[in-house]
C-alpha angles and dihedrals in degrees: 000000000000121000109257125233114279097033130114133256103197144152103273135032112253099220092168091058091050091055094037097235134128117267089246095055115136128224094270092054091046093053095044092050093046092053091050092052094043090055091051092050096042116114091238089062091049099048092129096040124108122262090252092054092048090052091047091050091050092052093047090053098044101037102033117014101039095048091047091051092046091058100040096044096055121077101225100042090042092051092049091048091051089052090053089051091050093051091046090051091052090052091050091047091060092057118109093224138021118279116262114262134175106196119092096229091056091047090052091050091058091070102027110130094212102041100182095051093042092048095051092045091052093047092049092048093053094041092054090069100023098112099024094096114034095204092060099044095098093049092053092047088055090052091049090050091054090049090053091049093050092046092053090047093051095047094044092047091050092051092048091050091051091053092049092051092049095248110141114225114242093245091058093045093056113118089230094052115113088227096050112113109184115190113265117233116252114268117260118249113278095017128112116258116259117265115265117266117255115260121243091253091055092051091047090049090054091055092049094044091053091047091050090052090054090046092053088053088050089242092137095163092063091043090055092048090051092053093044088057089049091053091053087062098034107030091160096054112116087190091060095046095046094048091047088050090055091051092050089050091054091052092049095248094137097169094056091043089055092048094054096041089053091048092050091052091048089056098038113012093194096052101139098204092050092047091050092050092046091052092049092049092049092050097043100037105024095111095048092042091056091051091053098246118143127210090267093054098251118136117239100207118356103043100069105286131110119227114237106240139359152118134322127307119270117244 
C-alpha cells in the first residue's frame, strides 16, 4: 500500500496513531483497541463490501495494525518505543516555537489550556471514526500523528519551563525518587553529624559501575536496564547516553544505539564514545539506513508505516 498524498515520512513509526490511542495508553487499552479494529477489518464484517475494500482492509490489518499491536503489546519493544517517544519529546521541548502542523485538532492543541484533557478528547474523537471509512484511514492516522507530536511538544515545553523557573516537577519531588533530597533534621546535641550526601557524580558512577559489572559478565540485558534507570535520573548526561548506545550496539539493537548516540552528541558534540559509535553505525549500516530499513527489518517510510513526526505535508 502506497502512502497517500498529505501523509508523513518521518523517523519513527507512530504505532499509537495507527491504533488511535494516546501515547500513554497501557497494555489493556492497547489490546482492547486492537480487538475493536481487527473486528472492523475482518472479512466477516465486510461481507457486503467490494473486492477492493476487502483487499484494502486486509492490507491495513497486516501491514499497519498488526505490526503496531505487536510492538505496543510486548514489554521490551513497548518500553523501547516509549523511550524513543521520551527522547523525541525532549528534542521538541527545546525548540523555540511549536512544530508546524496542518490538521485542525493539532492546531487547537497548541493553545488548549488543559493539554492532557484536550489531547485525550481529540484522540478519542478521531479514533471513533478512524476505521469506519477505509479510504480515509490514512488521513486520520496522519491527524493523530500530528496530535501526538503536539502533545509531546506541549508536555516537554511545560517541563522545561518548570525547570527554568525553579519549580521541581512532582515526579522529582517524590520521596522515593533517586533525585529527591529532603532536608535532614539537625543533629541532636552530643551526637556526630550525619555523613555528607553523595554527589550527583558519585550516584551516576554507581549506576555505571553496576552496568559495567553486568557487561563484564556478558549480562547485557541487566546492563541496559541499569543505564536506562540512570537516564531517568540524568536525562541530560551524554555519558549515560553514549554508554547505553554502546550496550545496545553490542546486543545488535542498532536503532536504539543510533538514538542514544545521537542524543549524546546533541548534549556534548565532542563525546568520543558517541562519535565512535556514530561512525561505526554510519559505516556498517549506511546503505540500509538510506533505504529506510531498521535493525529489525521494518521499513520506516515506504513499507506501510507512518513516521512519527516531521515537516509539512507535500502538496
